[in-house]
mmCIF file of C-alpha atoms in Angstrom:
data_model
loop_
_atom_site.group_PDB
_atom_site.id
_atom_site.type_symbol
_atom_site.label_atom_id
_atom_site.label_comp_id
_atom_site.label_asym_id
_atom_site.label_seq_id
_atom_site.Cartn_x
_atom_site.Cartn_y
_atom_site.Cartn_z
ATOM 1 C CA MET K 1 0.000 0.000 0.000
ATOM 2 C CA ASN K 2 1.396 3.405 -0.858
ATOM 3 C CA THR K 3 1.225 6.362 1.508
ATOM 4 C CA LEU K 4 -1.503 8.271 -0.336
ATOM 5 C CA GLU K 5 -3.685 5.173 -0.433
ATOM 6 C CA ALA K 6 -3.171 4.662 3.317
ATOM 7 C CA ILE K 7 -4.095 8.299 4.005
ATOM 8 C CA LYS K 8 -7.214 8.145 1.832
ATOM 9 C CA THR K 9 -8.463 4.793 3.163
ATOM 10 C CA ARG K 10 -7.679 5.229 6.873
ATOM 11 C CA ARG K 11 -10.793 5.555 9.062
ATOM 12 C CA SER K 12 -11.568 6.072 12.735
ATOM 13 C CA ILE K 13 -12.687 2.637 13.892
ATOM 14 C CA ARG K 14 -14.875 2.198 16.938
ATOM 15 C CA LYS K 15 -15.651 -1.538 16.706
ATOM 16 C CA TYR K 16 -12.932 -4.186 16.767
ATOM 17 C CA ASN K 17 -12.779 -7.957 16.676
ATOM 18 C CA PRO K 18 -11.945 -8.724 20.333
ATOM 19 C CA ASP K 19 -10.665 -12.211 19.434
ATOM 20 C CA ILE K 20 -7.754 -10.959 17.311
ATOM 21 C CA THR K 21 -4.689 -9.786 19.189
ATOM 22 C CA VAL K 22 -1.975 -7.456 17.944
ATOM 23 C CA PRO K 23 1.430 -9.182 18.072
ATOM 24 C CA ARG K 24 4.251 -7.386 19.887
ATOM 25 C CA GLU K 25 6.194 -7.313 16.617
ATOM 26 C CA HIS K 26 3.456 -5.181 15.049
ATOM 27 C CA ILE K 27 3.245 -2.929 18.105
ATOM 28 C CA THR K 28 7.005 -2.408 17.871
ATOM 29 C CA GLN K 29 6.701 -1.536 14.177
ATOM 30 C CA MET K 30 4.024 1.067 14.969
ATOM 31 C CA LEU K 31 6.159 2.562 17.744
ATOM 32 C CA GLU K 32 9.195 2.601 15.466
ATOM 33 C CA ALA K 33 7.136 4.539 12.914
ATOM 34 C CA ALA K 34 6.055 6.945 15.674
ATOM 35 C CA MET K 35 9.644 7.553 16.718
ATOM 36 C CA MET K 36 10.605 8.301 13.115
ATOM 37 C CA ALA K 37 8.315 11.358 13.162
ATOM 38 C CA PRO K 38 9.894 14.783 12.829
ATOM 39 C CA SER K 39 10.278 16.861 15.973
ATOM 40 C CA ALA K 40 11.535 20.348 16.759
ATOM 41 C CA CYS K 41 15.335 20.271 16.940
ATOM 42 C CA ASN K 42 15.064 16.463 16.896
ATOM 43 C CA THR K 43 14.189 16.559 20.607
ATOM 44 C CA ARG K 44 11.794 13.595 20.297
ATOM 45 C CA PRO K 45 9.636 14.857 23.214
ATOM 46 C CA TRP K 46 7.549 11.743 23.660
ATOM 47 C CA GLU K 47 7.126 8.463 25.437
ATOM 48 C CA PHE K 48 4.569 5.746 24.824
ATOM 49 C CA VAL K 49 2.498 3.513 27.076
ATOM 50 C CA VAL K 50 1.123 0.338 25.496
ATOM 51 C CA VAL K 51 -2.007 -0.858 27.262
ATOM 52 C CA GLU K 52 -3.179 -4.444 26.763
ATOM 53 C CA SER K 53 -4.730 -4.956 30.208
ATOM 54 C CA ARG K 54 -8.547 -5.046 30.229
ATOM 55 C CA GLU K 55 -8.544 -3.514 33.700
ATOM 56 C CA VAL K 56 -6.416 -0.552 32.657
ATOM 57 C CA LYS K 57 -8.464 -0.051 29.479
ATOM 58 C CA ALA K 58 -11.598 0.016 31.669
ATOM 59 C CA GLN K 59 -10.015 2.737 33.817
ATOM 60 C CA ILE K 60 -9.156 4.740 30.693
ATOM 61 C CA MET K 61 -12.747 4.419 29.424
ATOM 62 C CA GLU K 62 -13.959 5.811 32.739
ATOM 63 C CA ALA K 63 -11.489 8.723 32.706
ATOM 64 C CA MET K 64 -12.016 9.506 29.013
ATOM 65 C CA PRO K 65 -15.647 8.988 27.969
ATOM 66 C CA TYR K 66 -14.937 9.015 24.222
ATOM 67 C CA THR K 67 -12.686 5.940 24.408
ATOM 68 C CA GLN K 68 -15.459 3.335 24.693
ATOM 69 C CA MET K 69 -14.019 1.491 21.670
ATOM 70 C CA LEU K 70 -11.334 0.182 24.046
ATOM 71 C CA ALA K 71 -13.920 -2.365 25.206
ATOM 72 C CA THR K 72 -13.173 -4.336 22.016
ATOM 73 C CA ALA K 73 -9.769 -2.948 20.914
ATOM 74 C CA PRO K 74 -7.002 -5.309 22.027
ATOM 75 C CA VAL K 75 -4.433 -2.514 22.365
ATOM 76 C CA ALA K 76 -4.296 1.146 23.284
ATOM 77 C CA ILE K 77 -1.176 3.176 22.610
ATOM 78 C CA VAL K 78 -0.968 6.310 24.738
ATOM 79 C CA ILE K 79 1.292 9.064 23.435
ATOM 80 C CA CYS K 80 2.705 11.166 26.241
ATOM 81 C CA GLY K 81 4.518 14.456 25.774
ATOM 82 C CA ARG K 82 7.797 15.354 27.421
ATOM 83 C CA PRO K 83 8.041 19.171 27.266
ATOM 84 C CA ASP K 84 11.000 18.912 29.640
ATOM 85 C CA LEU K 85 13.054 17.639 26.688
ATOM 86 C CA GLN K 86 12.595 20.885 24.752
ATOM 87 C CA GLU K 87 14.319 24.166 25.493
ATOM 88 C CA ASN K 88 15.302 27.424 23.815
ATOM 89 C CA ILE K 89 13.863 27.803 20.301
ATOM 90 C CA CYS K 90 12.454 24.267 20.379
ATOM 91 C CA GLN K 91 10.389 24.831 23.517
ATOM 92 C CA GLY K 92 6.641 24.398 23.244
ATOM 93 C CA PHE K 93 6.464 22.339 20.060
ATOM 94 C CA TRP K 94 5.878 19.021 21.831
ATOM 95 C CA PRO K 95 2.118 18.836 21.007
ATOM 96 C CA GLN K 96 2.815 19.122 17.262
ATOM 97 C CA ASP K 97 5.684 16.659 17.533
ATOM 98 C CA CYS K 98 3.508 14.118 19.372
ATOM 99 C CA GLY K 99 0.764 14.711 16.798
ATOM 100 C CA ALA K 100 3.185 13.758 14.030
ATOM 101 C CA ALA K 101 4.087 10.605 15.972
ATOM 102 C CA ALA K 102 0.367 9.800 16.336
ATOM 103 C CA GLN K 103 -0.228 10.135 12.604
ATOM 104 C CA ASN K 104 2.690 7.806 11.923
ATOM 105 C CA ILE K 105 1.121 5.209 14.242
ATOM 106 C CA LEU K 106 -2.190 5.490 12.374
ATOM 107 C CA LEU K 107 -0.526 4.996 8.994
ATOM 108 C CA ALA K 108 1.727 2.153 10.157
ATOM 109 C CA ALA K 109 -1.294 0.383 11.675
ATOM 110 C CA LYS K 110 -3.188 0.773 8.390
ATOM 111 C CA GLU K 111 -0.246 -0.757 6.508
ATOM 112 C CA LEU K 112 -0.212 -3.676 8.959
ATOM 113 C CA GLY K 113 -3.941 -4.312 8.468
ATOM 114 C CA TYR K 114 -5.318 -2.734 11.642
ATOM 115 C CA GLY K 115 -7.928 -0.129 12.325
ATOM 116 C CA THR K 116 -7.315 2.739 14.734
ATOM 117 C CA CYS K 117 -9.070 5.562 16.511
ATOM 118 C CA TRP K 118 -7.265 8.625 17.847
ATOM 119 C CA CYS K 119 -8.822 10.044 21.040
ATOM 120 C CA GLY K 120 -7.556 13.351 22.387
ATOM 121 C CA CYS K 121 -6.539 13.815 26.004
ATOM 122 C CA TYR K 122 -4.410 16.985 26.192
ATOM 123 C CA PRO K 123 -5.170 19.905 26.739
ATOM 124 C CA LEU K 124 -8.114 18.917 28.979
ATOM 125 C CA THR K 125 -6.678 19.064 32.491
ATOM 126 C CA ASP K 126 -9.086 16.570 34.084
ATOM 127 C CA ARG K 127 -8.305 13.975 31.406
ATOM 128 C CA VAL K 128 -4.555 14.588 31.597
ATOM 129 C CA GLU K 129 -4.470 14.276 35.378
ATOM 130 C CA GLY K 130 -6.707 11.205 35.361
ATOM 131 C CA MET K 131 -4.558 9.499 32.750
ATOM 132 C CA GLN K 132 -1.348 10.372 34.595
ATOM 133 C CA LYS K 133 -2.697 8.559 37.658
ATOM 134 C CA ILE K 134 -3.917 5.542 35.685
ATOM 135 C CA LEU K 135 -0.650 5.171 33.763
ATOM 136 C CA ALA K 136 1.632 6.230 36.652
ATOM 137 C CA VAL K 137 3.466 8.776 34.471
ATOM 138 C CA SER K 138 4.583 12.358 35.023
ATOM 139 C CA SER K 139 4.674 13.058 31.279
ATOM 140 C CA ILE K 140 1.591 14.589 29.633
ATOM 141 C CA PRO K 141 -0.857 12.152 28.002
ATOM 142 C CA LEU K 142 -1.718 13.742 24.653
ATOM 143 C CA ALA K 143 -3.697 11.008 22.912
ATOM 144 C CA VAL K 144 -4.968 7.463 23.214
ATOM 145 C CA ILE K 145 -4.932 5.403 20.032
ATOM 146 C CA ALA K 146 -7.091 2.273 19.934
ATOM 147 C CA VAL K 147 -5.629 -0.444 17.692
ATOM 148 C CA GLY K 148 -7.159 -3.695 16.484
ATOM 149 C CA LYS K 149 -8.770 -5.605 13.635
ATOM 150 C CA ALA K 150 -11.675 -3.488 12.383
ATOM 151 C CA GLU K 151 -15.205 -4.863 12.640
ATOM 152 C CA GLU K 152 -16.672 -1.981 10.635
ATOM 153 C CA THR K 153 -15.952 -0.067 7.435
ATOM 154 C CA PRO K 154 -17.157 3.498 7.875
ATOM 155 C CA ASP K 155 -17.414 5.860 4.941
ATOM 156 C CA ALA K 156 -14.752 8.506 4.408
ATOM 157 C CA ARG K 157 -15.391 11.734 6.280
ATOM 158 C CA GLY K 158 -12.407 13.740 5.082
ATOM 159 C CA PHE K 159 -12.318 15.372 1.678
ATOM 160 C CA TYR K 160 -10.439 17.930 -0.375
ATOM 161 C CA ASP K 161 -11.932 21.426 -0.067
ATOM 162 C CA GLU K 162 -10.473 23.812 -2.628
ATOM 163 C CA ALA K 163 -12.119 26.765 -0.843
ATOM 164 C CA ARG K 164 -9.616 26.263 1.998
ATOM 165 C CA VAL K 165 -6.571 26.594 -0.237
ATOM 166 C CA LYS K 166 -4.835 29.803 -1.208
ATOM 167 C CA TYR K 167 -1.989 29.899 -3.716
ATOM 168 C CA LEU K 168 0.376 32.866 -3.649
#
């Protein structure tokens, strides 16, 4: 699959086949793709928490109401920001850098045959603090990405809108 095809066919999946697991090798490939993302001054201001535990996924669903797809997704990858790794002119770019890492996870998962759903955490303080407690991290949870074998095929929601483009 080429990159443009992956971008155009990727969907937010909310129903997964709970009987199909995601092998560690595939999780590693997704995380490798995430860590290949560009970042300000190559600071790589991120860390990742891979959640396979049903109990921890249940806690996440309680802390973040829009993550109910974790009931069937076998894996959640939580992207956490490390603003402490950025200073001087690179300071403050960690949300964009983690966003680029998230997109790489989505595209790598698509290539590997999985569906995903990106659920935002940061900048909502109650979600961030709740997730920090659940995951036992001091970094800033930015997003939760559900990963698994899709049990649905939603229509595309994104589209090209020429009215939002200006050429100079």
